[in-house]
Coordinates of C-alpha atoms and ligand atoms in Angstrom, one line a residue:
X14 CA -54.3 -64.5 148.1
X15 CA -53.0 -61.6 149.9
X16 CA -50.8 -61.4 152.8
X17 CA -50.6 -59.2 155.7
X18 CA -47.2 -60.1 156.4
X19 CA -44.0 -58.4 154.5
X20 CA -42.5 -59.8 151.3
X21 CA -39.1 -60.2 149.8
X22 CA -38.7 -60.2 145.8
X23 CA -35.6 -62.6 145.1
X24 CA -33.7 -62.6 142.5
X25 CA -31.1 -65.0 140.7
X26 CA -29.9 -63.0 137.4
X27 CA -27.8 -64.9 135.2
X28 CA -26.2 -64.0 131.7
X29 CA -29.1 -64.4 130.0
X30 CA -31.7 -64.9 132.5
X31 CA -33.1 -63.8 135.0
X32 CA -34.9 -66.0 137.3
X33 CA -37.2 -64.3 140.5
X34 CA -40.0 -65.2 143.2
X35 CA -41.7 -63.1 145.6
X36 CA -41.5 -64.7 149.0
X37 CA -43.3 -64.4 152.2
X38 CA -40.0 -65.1 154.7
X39 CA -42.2 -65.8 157.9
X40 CA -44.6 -67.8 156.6
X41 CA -42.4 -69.9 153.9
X42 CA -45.0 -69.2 151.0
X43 CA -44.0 -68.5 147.6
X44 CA -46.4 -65.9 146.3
X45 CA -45.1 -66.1 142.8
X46 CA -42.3 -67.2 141.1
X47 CA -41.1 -67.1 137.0
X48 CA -38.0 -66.8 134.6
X49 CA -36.9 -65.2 132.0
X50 CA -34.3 -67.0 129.5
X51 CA -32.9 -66.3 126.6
X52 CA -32.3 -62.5 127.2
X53 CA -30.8 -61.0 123.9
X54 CA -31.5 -63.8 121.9
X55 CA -33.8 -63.7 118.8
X56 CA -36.8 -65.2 120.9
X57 CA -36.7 -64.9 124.6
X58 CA -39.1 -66.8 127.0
X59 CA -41.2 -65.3 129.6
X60 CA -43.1 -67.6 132.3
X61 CA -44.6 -66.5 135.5
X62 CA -47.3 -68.1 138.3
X63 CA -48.6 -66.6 140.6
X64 CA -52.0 -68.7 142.1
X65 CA -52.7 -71.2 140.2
X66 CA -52.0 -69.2 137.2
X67 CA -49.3 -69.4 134.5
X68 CA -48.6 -67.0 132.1
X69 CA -46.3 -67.5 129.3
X70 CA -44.3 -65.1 126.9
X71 CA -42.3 -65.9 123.4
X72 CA -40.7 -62.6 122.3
X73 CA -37.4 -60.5 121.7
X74 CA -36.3 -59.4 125.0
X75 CA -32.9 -57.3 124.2
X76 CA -31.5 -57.5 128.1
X77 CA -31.8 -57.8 131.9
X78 CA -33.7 -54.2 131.7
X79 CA -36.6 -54.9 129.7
X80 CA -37.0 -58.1 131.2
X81 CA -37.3 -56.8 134.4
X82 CA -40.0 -54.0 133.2
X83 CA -41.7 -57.0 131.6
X84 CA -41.6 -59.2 134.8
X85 CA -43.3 -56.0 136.4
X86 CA -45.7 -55.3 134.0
X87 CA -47.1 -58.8 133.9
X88 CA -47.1 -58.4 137.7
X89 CA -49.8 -55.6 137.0
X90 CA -51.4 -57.5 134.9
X91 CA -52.2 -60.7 136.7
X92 CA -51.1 -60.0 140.0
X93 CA -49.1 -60.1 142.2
X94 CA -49.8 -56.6 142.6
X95 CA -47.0 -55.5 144.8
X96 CA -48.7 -52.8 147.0
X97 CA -51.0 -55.4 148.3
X98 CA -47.8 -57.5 149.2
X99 CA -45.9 -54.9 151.4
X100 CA -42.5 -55.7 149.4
X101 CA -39.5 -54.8 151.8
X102 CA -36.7 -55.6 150.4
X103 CA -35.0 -56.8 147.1
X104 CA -32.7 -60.0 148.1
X105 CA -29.7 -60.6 145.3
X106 CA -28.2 -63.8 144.4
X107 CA -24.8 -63.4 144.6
X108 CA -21.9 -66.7 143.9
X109 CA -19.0 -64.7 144.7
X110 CA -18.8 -62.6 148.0
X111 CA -14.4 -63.2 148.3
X112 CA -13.1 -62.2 151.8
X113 CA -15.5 -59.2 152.2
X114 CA -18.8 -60.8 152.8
X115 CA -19.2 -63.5 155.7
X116 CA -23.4 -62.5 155.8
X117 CA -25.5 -60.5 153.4
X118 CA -24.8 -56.5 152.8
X119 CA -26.8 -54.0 151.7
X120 CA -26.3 -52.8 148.4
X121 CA -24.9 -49.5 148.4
X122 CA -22.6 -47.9 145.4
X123 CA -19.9 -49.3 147.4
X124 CA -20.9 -52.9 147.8
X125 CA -21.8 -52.9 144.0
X126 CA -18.2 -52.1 142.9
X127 CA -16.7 -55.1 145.5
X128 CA -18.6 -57.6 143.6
X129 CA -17.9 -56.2 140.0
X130 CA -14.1 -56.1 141.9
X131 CA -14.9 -60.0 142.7
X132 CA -15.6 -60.6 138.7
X133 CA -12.2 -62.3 138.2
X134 CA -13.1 -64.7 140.9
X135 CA -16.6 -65.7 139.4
X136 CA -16.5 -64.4 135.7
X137 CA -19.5 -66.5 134.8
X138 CA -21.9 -65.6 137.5
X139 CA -20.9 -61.9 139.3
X140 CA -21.3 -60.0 135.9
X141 CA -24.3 -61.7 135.5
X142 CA -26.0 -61.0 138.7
X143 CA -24.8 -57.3 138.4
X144 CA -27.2 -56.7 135.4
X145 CA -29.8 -57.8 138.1
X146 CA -29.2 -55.5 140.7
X147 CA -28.7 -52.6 138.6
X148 CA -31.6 -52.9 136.6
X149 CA -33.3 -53.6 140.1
X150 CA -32.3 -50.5 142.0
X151 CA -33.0 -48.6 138.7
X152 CA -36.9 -49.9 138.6
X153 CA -37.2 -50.6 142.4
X154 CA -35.7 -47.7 143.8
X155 CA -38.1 -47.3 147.0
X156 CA -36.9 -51.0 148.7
X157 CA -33.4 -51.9 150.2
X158 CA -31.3 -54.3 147.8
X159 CA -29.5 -56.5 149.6
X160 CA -26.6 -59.1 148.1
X161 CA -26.8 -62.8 149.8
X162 CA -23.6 -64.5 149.1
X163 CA -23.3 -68.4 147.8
X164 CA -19.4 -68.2 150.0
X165 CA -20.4 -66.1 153.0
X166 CA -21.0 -69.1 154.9
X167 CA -17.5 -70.7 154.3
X168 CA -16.0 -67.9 155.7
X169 CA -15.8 -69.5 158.7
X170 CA -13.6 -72.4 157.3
X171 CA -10.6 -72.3 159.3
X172 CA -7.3 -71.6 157.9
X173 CA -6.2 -75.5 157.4
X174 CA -9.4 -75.8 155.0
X175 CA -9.3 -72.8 152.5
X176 CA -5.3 -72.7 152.2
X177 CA -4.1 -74.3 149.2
X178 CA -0.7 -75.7 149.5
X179 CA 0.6 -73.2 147.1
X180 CA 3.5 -70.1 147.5
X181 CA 1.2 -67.7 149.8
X182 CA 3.2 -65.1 147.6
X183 CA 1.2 -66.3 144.3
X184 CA -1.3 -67.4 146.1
X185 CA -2.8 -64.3 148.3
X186 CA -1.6 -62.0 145.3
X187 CA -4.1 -63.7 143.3
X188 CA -6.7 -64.8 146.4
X189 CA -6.5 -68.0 145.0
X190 CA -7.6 -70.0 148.1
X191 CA -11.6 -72.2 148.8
X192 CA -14.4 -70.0 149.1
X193 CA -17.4 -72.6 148.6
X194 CA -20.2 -72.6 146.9
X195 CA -24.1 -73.1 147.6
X196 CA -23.2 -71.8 151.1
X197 CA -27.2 -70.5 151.2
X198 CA -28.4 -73.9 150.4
X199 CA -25.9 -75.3 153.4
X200 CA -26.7 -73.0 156.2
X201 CA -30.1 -73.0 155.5
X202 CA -30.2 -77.7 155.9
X203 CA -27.8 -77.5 158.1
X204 CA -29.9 -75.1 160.6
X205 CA -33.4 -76.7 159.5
X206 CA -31.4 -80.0 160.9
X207 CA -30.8 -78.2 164.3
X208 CA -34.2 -76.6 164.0
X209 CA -36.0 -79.9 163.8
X210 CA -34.0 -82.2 165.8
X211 CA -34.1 -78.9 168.8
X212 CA -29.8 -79.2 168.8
X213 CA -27.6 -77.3 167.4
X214 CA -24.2 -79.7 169.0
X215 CA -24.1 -81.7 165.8
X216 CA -21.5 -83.0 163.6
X217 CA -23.3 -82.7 160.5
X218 CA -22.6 -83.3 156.4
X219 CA -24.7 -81.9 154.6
X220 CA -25.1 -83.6 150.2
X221 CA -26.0 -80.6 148.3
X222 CA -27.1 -83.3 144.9
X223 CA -28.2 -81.1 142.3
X224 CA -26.9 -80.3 139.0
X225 CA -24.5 -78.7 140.4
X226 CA -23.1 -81.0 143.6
X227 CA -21.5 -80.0 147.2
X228 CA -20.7 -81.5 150.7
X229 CA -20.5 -79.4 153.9
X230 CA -18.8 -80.4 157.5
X231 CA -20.7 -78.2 160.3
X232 CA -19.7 -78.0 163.6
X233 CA -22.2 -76.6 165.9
X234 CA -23.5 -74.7 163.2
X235 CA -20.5 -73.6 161.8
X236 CA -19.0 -74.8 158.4
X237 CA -15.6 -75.8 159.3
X238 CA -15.2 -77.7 155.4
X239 CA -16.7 -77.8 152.1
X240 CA -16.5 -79.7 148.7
X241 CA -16.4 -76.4 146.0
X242 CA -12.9 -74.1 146.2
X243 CA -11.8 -71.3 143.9
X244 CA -14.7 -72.0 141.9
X245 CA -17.5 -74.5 142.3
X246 CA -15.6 -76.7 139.7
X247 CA -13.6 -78.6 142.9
X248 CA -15.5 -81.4 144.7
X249 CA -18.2 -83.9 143.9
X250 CA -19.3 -85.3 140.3
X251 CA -21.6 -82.9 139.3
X252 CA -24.0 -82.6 136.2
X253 CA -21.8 -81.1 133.7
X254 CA -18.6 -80.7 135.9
X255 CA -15.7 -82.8 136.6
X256 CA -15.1 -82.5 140.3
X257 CA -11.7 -82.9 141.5
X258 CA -9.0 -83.9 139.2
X259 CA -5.0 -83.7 138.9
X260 CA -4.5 -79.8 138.1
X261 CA -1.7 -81.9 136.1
X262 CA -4.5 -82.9 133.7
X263 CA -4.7 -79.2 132.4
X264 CA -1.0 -79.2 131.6
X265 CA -1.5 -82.0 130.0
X266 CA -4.2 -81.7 127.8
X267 CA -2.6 -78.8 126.6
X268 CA 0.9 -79.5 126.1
X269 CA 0.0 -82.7 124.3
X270 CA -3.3 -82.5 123.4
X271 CA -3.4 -78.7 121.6
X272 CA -6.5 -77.7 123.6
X273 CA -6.5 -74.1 125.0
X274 CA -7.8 -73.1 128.4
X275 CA -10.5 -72.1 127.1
X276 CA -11.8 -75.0 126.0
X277 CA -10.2 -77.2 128.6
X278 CA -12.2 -75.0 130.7
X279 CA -15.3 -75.5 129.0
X280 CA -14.9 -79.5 129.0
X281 CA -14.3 -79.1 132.7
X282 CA -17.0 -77.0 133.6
X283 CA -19.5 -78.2 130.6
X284 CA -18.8 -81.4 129.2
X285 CA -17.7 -83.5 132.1
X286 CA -19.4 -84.9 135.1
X287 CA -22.1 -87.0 134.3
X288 CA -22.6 -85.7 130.7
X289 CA -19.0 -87.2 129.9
X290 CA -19.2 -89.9 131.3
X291 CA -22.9 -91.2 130.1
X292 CA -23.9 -88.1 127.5
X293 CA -26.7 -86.4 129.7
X294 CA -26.5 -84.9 132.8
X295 CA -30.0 -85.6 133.9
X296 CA -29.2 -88.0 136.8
X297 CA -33.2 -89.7 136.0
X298 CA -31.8 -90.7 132.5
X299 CA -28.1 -92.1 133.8
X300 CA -29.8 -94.3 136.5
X301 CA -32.8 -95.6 133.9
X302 CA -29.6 -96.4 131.2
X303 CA -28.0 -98.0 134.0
X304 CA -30.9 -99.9 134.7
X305 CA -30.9 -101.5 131.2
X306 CA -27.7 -102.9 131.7
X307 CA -25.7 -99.8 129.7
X308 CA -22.1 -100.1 132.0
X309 CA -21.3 -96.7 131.2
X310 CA -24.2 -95.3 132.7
X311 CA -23.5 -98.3 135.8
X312 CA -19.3 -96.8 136.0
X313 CA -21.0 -93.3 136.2
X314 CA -22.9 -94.0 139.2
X315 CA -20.2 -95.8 140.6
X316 CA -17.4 -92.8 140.1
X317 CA -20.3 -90.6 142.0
X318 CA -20.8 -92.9 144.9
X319 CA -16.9 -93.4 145.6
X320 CA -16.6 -89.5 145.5
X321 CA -19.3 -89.3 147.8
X322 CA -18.1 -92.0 150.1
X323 CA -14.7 -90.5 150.2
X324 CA -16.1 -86.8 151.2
X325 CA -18.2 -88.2 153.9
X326 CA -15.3 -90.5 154.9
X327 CA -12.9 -87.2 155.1
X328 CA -15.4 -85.0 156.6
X329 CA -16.1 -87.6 159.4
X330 CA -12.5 -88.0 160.2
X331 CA -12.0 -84.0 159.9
X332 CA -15.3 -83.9 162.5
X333 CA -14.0 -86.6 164.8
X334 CA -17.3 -87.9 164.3
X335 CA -21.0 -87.7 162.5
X336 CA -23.8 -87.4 163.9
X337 CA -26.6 -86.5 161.0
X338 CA -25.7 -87.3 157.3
X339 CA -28.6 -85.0 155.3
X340 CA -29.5 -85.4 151.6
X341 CA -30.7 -81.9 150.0
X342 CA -31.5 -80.6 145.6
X343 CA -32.4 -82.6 143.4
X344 CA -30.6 -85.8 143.5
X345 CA -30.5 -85.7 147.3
X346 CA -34.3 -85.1 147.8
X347 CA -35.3 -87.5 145.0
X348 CA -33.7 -90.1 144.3
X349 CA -33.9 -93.0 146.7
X350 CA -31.5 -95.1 144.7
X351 CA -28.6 -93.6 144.8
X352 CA -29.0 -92.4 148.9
X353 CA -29.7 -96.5 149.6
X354 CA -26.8 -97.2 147.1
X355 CA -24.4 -94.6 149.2
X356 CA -25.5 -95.8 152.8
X357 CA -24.9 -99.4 152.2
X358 CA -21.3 -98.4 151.3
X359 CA -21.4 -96.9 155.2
X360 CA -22.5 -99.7 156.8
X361 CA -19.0 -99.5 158.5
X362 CA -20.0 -96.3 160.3
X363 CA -23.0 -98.0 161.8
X364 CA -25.1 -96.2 158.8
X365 CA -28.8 -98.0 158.8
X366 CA -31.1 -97.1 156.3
X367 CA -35.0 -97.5 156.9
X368 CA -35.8 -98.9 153.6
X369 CA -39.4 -97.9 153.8
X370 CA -39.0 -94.5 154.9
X371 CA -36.0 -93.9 152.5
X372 CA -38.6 -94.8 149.5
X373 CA -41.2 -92.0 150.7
X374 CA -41.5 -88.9 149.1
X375 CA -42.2 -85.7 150.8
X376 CA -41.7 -81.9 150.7
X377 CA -40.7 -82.2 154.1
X378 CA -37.9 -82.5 156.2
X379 CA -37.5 -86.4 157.4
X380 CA -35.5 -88.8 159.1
X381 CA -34.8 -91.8 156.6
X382 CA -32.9 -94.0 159.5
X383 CA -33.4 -96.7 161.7
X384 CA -34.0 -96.1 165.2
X385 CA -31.0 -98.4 165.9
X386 CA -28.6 -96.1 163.3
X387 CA -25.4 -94.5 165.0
X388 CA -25.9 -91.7 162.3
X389 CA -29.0 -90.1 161.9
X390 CA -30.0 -89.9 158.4
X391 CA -31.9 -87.1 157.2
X392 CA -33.4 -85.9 153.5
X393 CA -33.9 -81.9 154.1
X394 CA -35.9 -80.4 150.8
X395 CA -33.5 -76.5 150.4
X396 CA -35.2 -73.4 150.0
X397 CA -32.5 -71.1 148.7
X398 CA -34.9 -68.7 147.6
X399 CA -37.0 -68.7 151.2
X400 CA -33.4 -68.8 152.8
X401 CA -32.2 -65.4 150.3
X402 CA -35.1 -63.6 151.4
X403 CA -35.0 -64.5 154.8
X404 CA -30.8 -63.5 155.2
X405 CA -32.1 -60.2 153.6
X406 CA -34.7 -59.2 156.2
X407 CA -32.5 -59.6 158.7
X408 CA -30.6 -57.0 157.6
X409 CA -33.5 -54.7 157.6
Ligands
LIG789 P1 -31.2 -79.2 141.0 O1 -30.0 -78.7 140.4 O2 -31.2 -79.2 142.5 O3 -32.5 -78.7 140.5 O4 -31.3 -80.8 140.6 C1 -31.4 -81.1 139.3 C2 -31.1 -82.6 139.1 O5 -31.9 -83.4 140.0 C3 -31.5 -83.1 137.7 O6 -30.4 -83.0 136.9 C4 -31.9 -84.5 137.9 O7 -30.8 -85.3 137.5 C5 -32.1 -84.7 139.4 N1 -33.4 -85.2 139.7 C6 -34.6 -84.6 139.8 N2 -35.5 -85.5 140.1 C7 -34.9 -86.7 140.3 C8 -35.4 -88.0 140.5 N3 -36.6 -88.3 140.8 N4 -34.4 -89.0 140.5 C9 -33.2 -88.8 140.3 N5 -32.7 -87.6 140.0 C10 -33.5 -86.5 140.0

């Protein structure tokens, strides 16, 4: 296949990966797409398509660089070959944008430095996509790079919704205050919502259900709350992470229980969510256990559904109102259990749930209501990688 249109290489670089896909942003086509994982480890894994091709590597890769020259290489080899594919631009995953970035920015030296400035903030993920863009501008020196932030969207939250109630003095010395999280995967629903339904006056939440797990409030297109804060750890029941909790429960599990932060950080962030509650994190494999009558596996879905219904009970009373509830990732998009099991708990907003459309599976966005619903109920498939590369031609 080749395209007459222009292409945008995307890529997610993490620790010790390095994850890309070469997208056509006005056609929605993914031309190719692979990861690399286990960078630096004694056997690293290579796998790309492209067509109806994969290709798969086992070897050493000792870091972001060579993985990137082997991503292009096999991109040589089996195609894509990027003259043929008019590459424009280089779009960067980015969590972490702070107070600078409200939209994507072009990577220049100075725009670099911000986000290794914003490591403190994100010290799992900026780091990590910095070896990506440097090794990118290093090997791709002839396209703009351009950073797309997971917070920009929240920068719009007013005031009353980023400010924790802490002494501004501490607080703004340290820019502890929300950010969000999975902003790119938000915008991009909550404008494919206004997009299809031709409105964009709509009080919308948006259920980012993936491993990782967010709500949104947008007004008119603008985010005016979100689940994730400082850090994505705030919010929902997510995969491996706890969600909210008392901040007192750190205090605690030090003082009496002898853990450090450290690793009161990593059973936070790691060990929690689902995977503490049940023991894997794969939502499939907590709803079949729960199925067989395991009650652990039954309280885990229950914890996830009252979080839920106590977001979109706060975000409807923060909207004065809902008009479209949307599921997106891959809890949200798949599993028909757990959206039925959350809109019979919102009967009381006159939430009806078309049974047999709920129980269809599609790639496309869909209304899962009945005609009679006072909310419109919606299942929205996210692109972040379509939405990265589109933010970054905009800029070009
Ligand atoms: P994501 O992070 O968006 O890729 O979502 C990953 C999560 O989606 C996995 O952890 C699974 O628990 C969940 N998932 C994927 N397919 C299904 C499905 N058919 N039913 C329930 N959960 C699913």
């Amino acid at each position: 296949m080749k395209t007459t249109h222009r292409t945008v290489l995307v890529i997610n670089s993490g620790s010790s990966s390095l994850k890309y896909q070469l997208v056509d942003p006005d056609s929605s086509a993914s031309i190719a797409s692979g990861l690399v994982e286990r960078i630096g480890e004694p056997i690293s894994a290579l796998e790309h398509r492209y067509g109806e091709e994969t290709v798969t590597r086992e070897e050493p890769i000792a870091d972001h660089t060579q993985a990137l020259r082997m991503v292009l290489s096999i991109c040589e080899e089996v195609g894509p070959n990027f003259a043929d594919y008019n590459v424009v631009a280089a779009g960067h995953r980015v969590v972490q944008g702070g107070e600078h970035f409200d939209g994507p920015a072009l990577i220049d030296d100075a725009t670099r430095n911000l986000i290794e400035e914003l490591s403190p903030l994100a010290p799992l993920h900026n780091p990590a996509h910095l070896k990506g863009i440097d090794v990118a501008r290093e090997l791709l020196p002839d396209v703009p790079h351009v950073a797309v932030f997971d917070t920009a969207f929240f920068q719009s939250l007013p005031a009353e919704a980023c400010t924790y109630a802490l002494d501004q003095e501490v607080a703004k010395k340290y820019a502890v205050r929300r950010y969000g999280a999975h902003g790119t995967s938000h915008q991009y629903v909550s404008s494919l919502v206004s997009e299809t339904l031709g409105r964009v006056d709509l009080k919308q939440i948006v259920l980012h259900l993936g491993n990782g797990a967010s709500a949104s409030a947008v007004v008119d297109g603008q985010a005016v709350d979100t689940s994730m804060g400082l850090t994505p750890l705030e919010g929902l029941v997510m995969g491996t992470r706890c969600g909210d909790i008392d901040p007192a429960a750190v205090f605690h599990l030090y003082r009496v229980g002898g853990m450090s932060i450290d690793e009161i950080d990593t059973l936070f962030n790691k060990a929690s969510g689902l995977k503490g509650l049940t023991g894997d994190n794969d939502m499939r494999v907590v709803r079949s256990l729960a199925d067989n009558g395991n009650e652990d596996a039954r309280l885990a879905l229950d914890v996830v559904l009252h979080r839920l219904v106590k977001y979109v009970g706060s975000y409807t009373a923060v909207m004065g109102g809902i008009d479209v509830l949307t599921f997106t990732a891959g809890i949200g998009e798949n599993d028909s259990d757990l959206r039925r099991e959350l809109c019979e708990r919102l009967q009381y907003l006159g939430v009806k749930l078309d049974l047999e459309k709920n129980a269809v599976r599609s790639k496309q966005p869909r209304v899962i209501s009945t005609p009679d619903s006072k909310v419109l109920v919606m299942v929205v498939p996210t692109n972040e990688e379509l939405a990265i590369a589109r933010q970054a031609l905009s800029l070009l």
